[in-house]
Amino acid sequence: MPEPVDRSWTVALPKAEVHLHLEGCLDPDLVDGAARRQGVTSWTGSGNVGADGDRGAVQITTLPQLLSYLDWSCAVIDRADDLAATAYGTARRVSSAGVRHIDVIVNPTHWPHWRGRLDAMVEALDGGFGAAETDGFATSVLCLSLKRTQTESEARALVEWMLDRRHPRVAALSIDGDETNGSHNERFAGAFTRAARGGLRRCAHAGESSGPGGVREAIDMLGAERIDHGIRSVEDPSLVTELVRRSVPLDICPTSNVLLGVVPDLRRHPVDDLRRQGVKISLNTDDPVLFGSDVAGEYVRCAETFSWGRPELVAIARTSIESCFADDDRRGQLLRDLDTFIGSPDD
């Protein structure tokens, strides 16, 4: 009989999370306090923000609603201490789900108080994440992200800042945003090429609000090493074959995809189909505080829905570690931890 998959085993399983937005990790109390301090009115979007038990702290049903809320909430954060507290709280929160390392996506365009002050913003985040590591919580790196509405010159400026500073906390260039009206990847190809030549890692959102063509562009035009979401790749069998051949992993966020209406429900999510076809996948939360999710919960829900056992979850955890942007020493240690865990008599 297969060994059971439960939350305690899943929490103990060494793993990384590689698709996590800092903007979706803001504590609602911190946001409310900052808004009151600045006399800012509540968010006026059509979604409903508020507690909703285990499955979500936000009732937002579309990507544009989500982006609107993120713009509002991040816009009130004007203190370095709040950034550091968010970083520390994020590392502590993911650690409670057994996550050992996080690649954290941060899009500077969401944070107007820090416009022109990226050095100070990164230093504040570095302080929070560093303190968390000292206290034994997850290690972390930052993936600085472009927004698809930015200009080519803005994209190049961000990359040049990253290459000039070489901040040890900053590991990768990312790109996110709504692709409903086009990916505009040709505008950002030069910035990604420059990032690659400078030794930066690269990841890109695609295959969520874009179809499989967006995934192809992210791989071929941007040189993305990982695809954030990517689930609509399943619509193009030749693309699936290419993902398998090139070992390009998909950083999948099942709960996010359901709550934002990308898929109708978890049972009809293509994650299992992609996995069975040989695509490397990891499970992630996207915006965990807003969606009321954690990685251990994503593992358990998918295991229950798709009848996955421990071997399937171990493979997913291994992909999460192998594809993370931690340095070689840290990634190697995490892989050894995983091998030790699965080799123990109780596991």
Coordinates of C-alpha atoms in Angstrom, one line a residue:
M1 CA 0.0 0.0 0.0
P2 CA 1.4 3.5 -0.9
E3 CA 2.5 5.5 2.1
P4 CA 0.1 8.3 2.9
V5 CA 0.7 11.9 2.0
D6 CA -0.4 14.2 4.8
R7 CA 0.5 17.8 5.8
S8 CA 3.1 16.8 8.4
W9 CA 5.1 14.7 5.9
T10 CA 4.7 17.4 3.3
V11 CA 6.0 20.1 5.6
A12 CA 9.0 17.9 6.5
L13 CA 9.8 17.4 2.8
P14 CA 12.8 19.7 1.8
K15 CA 11.7 22.0 -1.0
A16 CA 12.0 25.5 -2.5
E17 CA 9.4 28.0 -3.6
V18 CA 10.4 29.8 -6.8
H19 CA 7.2 31.7 -7.8
L20 CA 6.4 34.0 -5.0
H21 CA 5.6 37.7 -5.3
L22 CA 6.6 40.0 -2.4
E23 CA 3.7 42.2 -3.4
G24 CA 1.4 39.3 -2.5
C25 CA 3.1 38.8 0.9
L26 CA 2.1 42.1 2.5
D27 CA 0.4 41.7 5.9
P28 CA -3.0 43.3 5.7
D29 CA -2.6 44.9 9.1
L30 CA 0.7 46.5 8.0
V31 CA -1.0 47.8 4.8
D32 CA -4.0 49.2 6.8
G33 CA -1.7 50.9 9.3
A34 CA 0.3 52.5 6.5
A35 CA -2.8 53.6 4.7
R36 CA -4.3 55.2 7.9
R37 CA -1.0 56.9 8.6
Q38 CA -1.0 58.5 5.2
G39 CA -4.7 59.2 5.1
V40 CA -5.2 57.0 2.1
T41 CA -8.7 55.7 1.4
S42 CA -9.4 52.0 1.1
W43 CA -8.9 50.1 -2.2
T44 CA -11.8 50.9 -4.6
G45 CA -11.4 47.9 -6.9
S46 CA -14.2 45.5 -7.6
G47 CA -12.7 42.7 -5.6
N48 CA -13.4 42.1 -1.9
V49 CA -10.3 42.1 0.3
G50 CA -10.8 40.4 3.7
A51 CA -10.3 37.2 5.6
D52 CA -11.8 34.1 4.2
G53 CA -10.8 31.2 6.3
D54 CA -8.1 28.8 5.0
R55 CA -8.5 29.3 1.3
G56 CA -7.9 33.0 0.8
A57 CA -7.5 36.4 2.3
V58 CA -8.7 38.1 -0.9
Q59 CA -11.7 37.6 -3.1
I60 CA -10.4 38.7 -6.4
T61 CA -11.4 36.9 -9.5
T62 CA -9.3 38.3 -12.3
L63 CA -5.7 39.2 -12.9
P64 CA -6.5 42.9 -13.6
Q65 CA -8.2 43.1 -10.2
L66 CA -5.2 41.5 -8.6
L67 CA -2.8 43.9 -10.2
S68 CA -5.0 46.9 -9.2
Y69 CA -5.0 45.8 -5.6
L70 CA -1.2 45.2 -5.6
D71 CA -0.7 48.7 -7.0
W72 CA -2.8 50.2 -4.2
S73 CA -1.4 48.2 -1.3
C74 CA 2.3 48.6 -2.3
A75 CA 1.8 52.3 -2.9
V76 CA 1.3 53.0 0.8
I77 CA 4.5 51.3 1.9
D78 CA 6.9 54.1 2.5
R79 CA 9.1 53.0 5.4
A80 CA 12.2 50.8 5.2
D81 CA 11.1 49.1 8.4
D82 CA 7.9 47.9 6.8
L83 CA 9.9 46.4 3.8
A84 CA 12.2 44.7 6.2
A85 CA 9.3 43.4 8.3
T86 CA 7.6 42.1 5.1
A87 CA 10.8 40.3 4.1
Y88 CA 11.3 38.7 7.5
G89 CA 7.7 37.7 7.8
T90 CA 7.7 36.1 4.3
A91 CA 10.7 34.0 5.1
R92 CA 9.2 32.9 8.5
R93 CA 5.8 32.1 6.9
V94 CA 7.2 29.9 4.1
S95 CA 9.4 28.1 6.6
S96 CA 6.3 27.0 8.5
A97 CA 5.4 25.1 5.4
G98 CA 8.8 23.4 5.2
V99 CA 10.2 25.6 2.4
R100 CA 14.0 25.9 2.7
H101 CA 14.6 28.5 0.0
I102 CA 12.6 31.2 -1.8
D103 CA 13.1 33.0 -5.1
V104 CA 11.1 36.2 -4.4
I105 CA 9.8 38.3 -7.3
V106 CA 9.7 42.0 -6.7
N107 CA 8.4 44.4 -9.3
P108 CA 9.6 48.0 -8.5
T109 CA 6.8 49.6 -10.5
H110 CA 4.3 48.6 -7.8
W111 CA 6.2 50.6 -5.2
P112 CA 6.0 54.4 -6.0
H113 CA 7.6 55.6 -2.8
W114 CA 10.7 53.7 -3.8
R115 CA 10.9 55.0 -7.3
G116 CA 14.5 56.2 -7.9
R117 CA 15.5 54.6 -4.6
L118 CA 16.0 51.0 -5.6
D119 CA 19.2 50.9 -3.7
A120 CA 17.4 51.7 -0.5
M121 CA 14.6 49.3 -1.2
V122 CA 16.9 46.4 -1.9
E123 CA 18.9 47.2 1.2
A124 CA 15.8 47.2 3.4
L125 CA 14.6 43.9 2.0
D126 CA 18.1 42.4 2.3
G127 CA 18.1 43.4 6.0
G128 CA 14.8 41.6 6.6
F129 CA 15.7 38.5 4.6
G130 CA 19.2 38.4 6.2
A131 CA 17.8 38.6 9.7
A132 CA 15.4 35.7 8.9
E133 CA 18.2 33.5 7.6
T134 CA 20.2 34.3 10.8
D135 CA 17.2 33.1 12.8
G136 CA 17.1 29.8 10.9
F137 CA 14.3 30.6 8.4
A138 CA 14.4 30.1 4.7
T139 CA 17.2 31.5 2.5
S140 CA 16.2 33.8 -0.2
V141 CA 17.2 35.7 -3.4
L142 CA 15.4 38.5 -5.3
C143 CA 14.2 38.3 -8.9
L144 CA 13.7 42.0 -9.9
S145 CA 10.8 42.1 -12.3
L146 CA 9.8 44.2 -15.3
K147 CA 6.2 45.2 -16.1
R148 CA 5.0 44.6 -19.6
T149 CA 3.9 48.2 -19.9
Q150 CA 7.4 49.6 -19.4
T151 CA 9.6 50.9 -22.1
E152 CA 12.7 49.3 -23.6
S153 CA 14.9 52.0 -22.1
E154 CA 13.4 51.4 -18.6
A155 CA 14.0 47.7 -19.0
R156 CA 17.6 48.3 -20.0
A157 CA 18.1 50.7 -17.1
L158 CA 17.0 48.1 -14.5
V159 CA 19.3 45.5 -16.0
E160 CA 22.2 48.0 -15.9
W161 CA 21.5 48.8 -12.3
M162 CA 21.6 45.1 -11.5
L163 CA 24.8 44.5 -13.3
D164 CA 26.4 47.7 -11.8
R165 CA 25.5 46.9 -8.2
R166 CA 25.9 43.1 -8.2
H167 CA 24.0 43.0 -4.9
P168 CA 24.4 39.5 -3.5
R169 CA 20.6 39.3 -2.7
V170 CA 19.7 40.0 -6.4
A171 CA 19.9 37.0 -8.5
A172 CA 17.6 37.3 -11.5
L173 CA 15.7 39.3 -14.0
S174 CA 11.9 38.6 -14.3
I175 CA 9.0 39.9 -16.2
D176 CA 5.3 39.8 -15.2
G177 CA 2.0 41.5 -15.9
D178 CA -1.2 41.0 -17.9
E179 CA -0.5 39.6 -21.4
T180 CA -4.1 39.8 -22.6
N181 CA -3.2 42.7 -24.9
G182 CA 0.1 41.2 -26.0
S183 CA 3.3 40.1 -24.4
H184 CA 5.5 42.8 -26.0
N185 CA 8.4 40.5 -25.5
E186 CA 10.3 41.9 -28.5
R187 CA 10.6 45.2 -26.5
F188 CA 12.4 43.4 -23.7
A189 CA 14.5 40.9 -25.6
G190 CA 17.5 43.2 -25.5
A191 CA 17.3 43.6 -21.8
F192 CA 17.1 39.9 -21.2
T193 CA 20.0 39.3 -23.6
R194 CA 22.1 41.8 -21.7
A195 CA 21.1 40.1 -18.4
A196 CA 22.2 36.7 -19.7
R197 CA 25.5 38.0 -20.9
G198 CA 26.1 39.6 -17.5
G199 CA 25.5 36.4 -15.7
L200 CA 22.0 37.1 -14.3
R201 CA 19.4 34.3 -14.1
R202 CA 16.1 34.8 -16.0
C203 CA 12.5 33.8 -15.5
A204 CA 9.3 35.0 -17.2
H205 CA 5.6 35.0 -16.7
A206 CA 3.8 33.3 -19.6
G207 CA 1.1 30.9 -20.3
E208 CA -1.3 32.4 -17.8
S209 CA -2.9 35.4 -19.5
S210 CA -1.2 34.4 -22.7
G211 CA -1.5 31.2 -24.7
P212 CA 1.3 28.8 -25.6
G213 CA 2.7 31.4 -28.0
G214 CA 3.7 33.5 -25.0
V215 CA 5.6 30.6 -23.5
R216 CA 7.5 30.0 -26.8
E217 CA 8.4 33.7 -26.9
A218 CA 9.6 33.7 -23.3
I219 CA 11.9 30.8 -24.0
D220 CA 13.2 31.7 -27.5
M221 CA 13.0 35.5 -27.4
L222 CA 13.8 36.2 -23.7
G223 CA 15.9 33.2 -23.0
A224 CA 13.9 32.4 -19.8
E225 CA 15.3 29.5 -17.8
R226 CA 12.0 29.0 -16.0
I227 CA 8.5 29.8 -16.9
D228 CA 6.2 31.2 -14.2
H229 CA 2.8 29.6 -14.7
G230 CA 3.1 28.2 -18.3
I231 CA 0.1 26.0 -17.9
R232 CA -1.4 26.9 -21.3
S233 CA 1.5 25.1 -22.8
V234 CA -0.7 22.1 -22.7
E235 CA -2.7 23.5 -25.6
D236 CA 0.3 23.0 -28.0
P237 CA 1.7 19.4 -28.0
S238 CA 4.8 20.5 -29.9
L239 CA 5.5 23.0 -27.2
V240 CA 5.1 20.4 -24.5
T241 CA 7.6 18.3 -26.4
E242 CA 10.0 21.2 -26.6
L243 CA 9.7 21.9 -22.8
V244 CA 10.6 18.3 -22.1
R245 CA 13.4 18.2 -24.6
R246 CA 15.0 21.4 -23.2
S247 CA 14.1 20.6 -19.5
V248 CA 12.5 24.0 -19.0
P249 CA 10.5 23.9 -15.7
L250 CA 7.1 25.4 -15.2
D251 CA 6.6 27.2 -11.8
I252 CA 2.9 26.3 -11.3
C253 CA 0.5 28.0 -8.8
P254 CA -2.6 25.8 -8.7
T255 CA -4.7 27.8 -6.1
S256 CA -3.9 31.1 -7.9
N257 CA -4.9 29.7 -11.2
V258 CA -8.3 28.6 -9.8
L259 CA -9.0 31.7 -7.8
L260 CA -8.2 34.0 -10.8
G261 CA -10.3 31.9 -13.2
V262 CA -7.5 30.7 -15.4
V263 CA -8.9 27.2 -14.8
P264 CA -12.4 26.4 -13.6
D265 CA -11.4 24.1 -10.7
L266 CA -8.4 22.1 -9.5
R267 CA -9.7 18.8 -11.0
R268 CA -9.4 20.3 -14.4
H269 CA -6.0 21.9 -13.9
P270 CA -3.5 20.7 -16.5
V271 CA -0.7 20.3 -13.9
D272 CA -1.0 16.5 -13.8
D273 CA -1.3 16.3 -17.6
L274 CA 1.9 18.3 -18.0
R275 CA 3.7 16.2 -15.3
R276 CA 2.6 12.9 -16.9
Q277 CA 4.0 14.1 -20.3
G278 CA 7.4 14.7 -18.7
V279 CA 7.4 18.4 -18.1
K280 CA 9.3 19.4 -15.0
I281 CA 7.1 21.3 -12.6
S282 CA 7.2 22.9 -9.2
L283 CA 4.3 23.9 -7.0
N284 CA 4.1 27.5 -5.7
T285 CA 1.7 30.0 -4.2
D286 CA 2.1 33.2 -6.3
D287 CA 0.5 35.6 -3.8
P288 CA 0.2 33.5 -0.6
V289 CA -1.1 36.1 1.9
L290 CA -3.8 37.3 -0.5
F291 CA -4.8 33.7 -1.5
G292 CA -4.5 32.1 1.9
S293 CA -2.2 29.4 0.6
D294 CA 1.1 27.8 1.4
V295 CA 3.3 25.4 -0.4
A296 CA 2.5 22.5 1.8
G297 CA -1.1 23.0 1.2
E298 CA -0.5 23.1 -2.6
Y299 CA 1.3 19.8 -2.4
V300 CA -1.5 18.2 -0.3
R301 CA -4.4 19.4 -2.4
C302 CA -2.8 18.3 -5.6
A303 CA -1.9 14.9 -4.1
E304 CA -5.5 14.4 -3.1
T305 CA -6.9 15.7 -6.4
F306 CA -4.6 13.8 -8.7
S307 CA -3.8 10.7 -6.6
W308 CA -0.2 11.6 -6.3
G309 CA 1.9 9.7 -3.8
R310 CA 5.2 10.4 -2.1
P311 CA 7.4 9.7 -5.2
E312 CA 5.5 12.3 -7.3
L313 CA 5.9 14.9 -4.6
V314 CA 9.5 14.1 -4.1
A315 CA 10.1 14.7 -7.8
I316 CA 8.3 18.0 -7.6
A317 CA 10.4 19.1 -4.6
R318 CA 13.5 18.1 -6.4
T319 CA 12.6 20.2 -9.4
S320 CA 11.9 23.1 -7.1
I321 CA 15.4 22.9 -5.7
E322 CA 17.2 22.2 -8.9
S323 CA 15.5 25.2 -10.7
C324 CA 15.9 27.7 -7.8
F325 CA 18.3 30.6 -8.2
A326 CA 20.2 29.9 -4.9
D327 CA 23.9 29.7 -5.3
D328 CA 25.5 26.3 -6.1
D329 CA 26.5 25.6 -2.5
R330 CA 23.0 26.3 -1.1
R331 CA 21.3 24.3 -3.9
G332 CA 23.7 21.4 -3.3
Q333 CA 23.0 21.4 0.4
L334 CA 19.2 21.4 -0.2
L335 CA 19.5 18.5 -2.6
R336 CA 21.5 16.5 0.0
D337 CA 18.9 17.3 2.6
L338 CA 16.2 16.0 0.2
D339 CA 18.2 12.8 -0.4
T340 CA 18.7 12.3 3.3
F341 CA 15.0 12.8 3.9
I342 CA 13.8 10.3 1.4
G343 CA 16.5 7.8 2.5
S344 CA 15.4 7.7 6.1
P345 CA 13.5 4.6 7.3
D346 CA 10.3 6.6 8.1
D347 CA 10.1 8.2 4.7

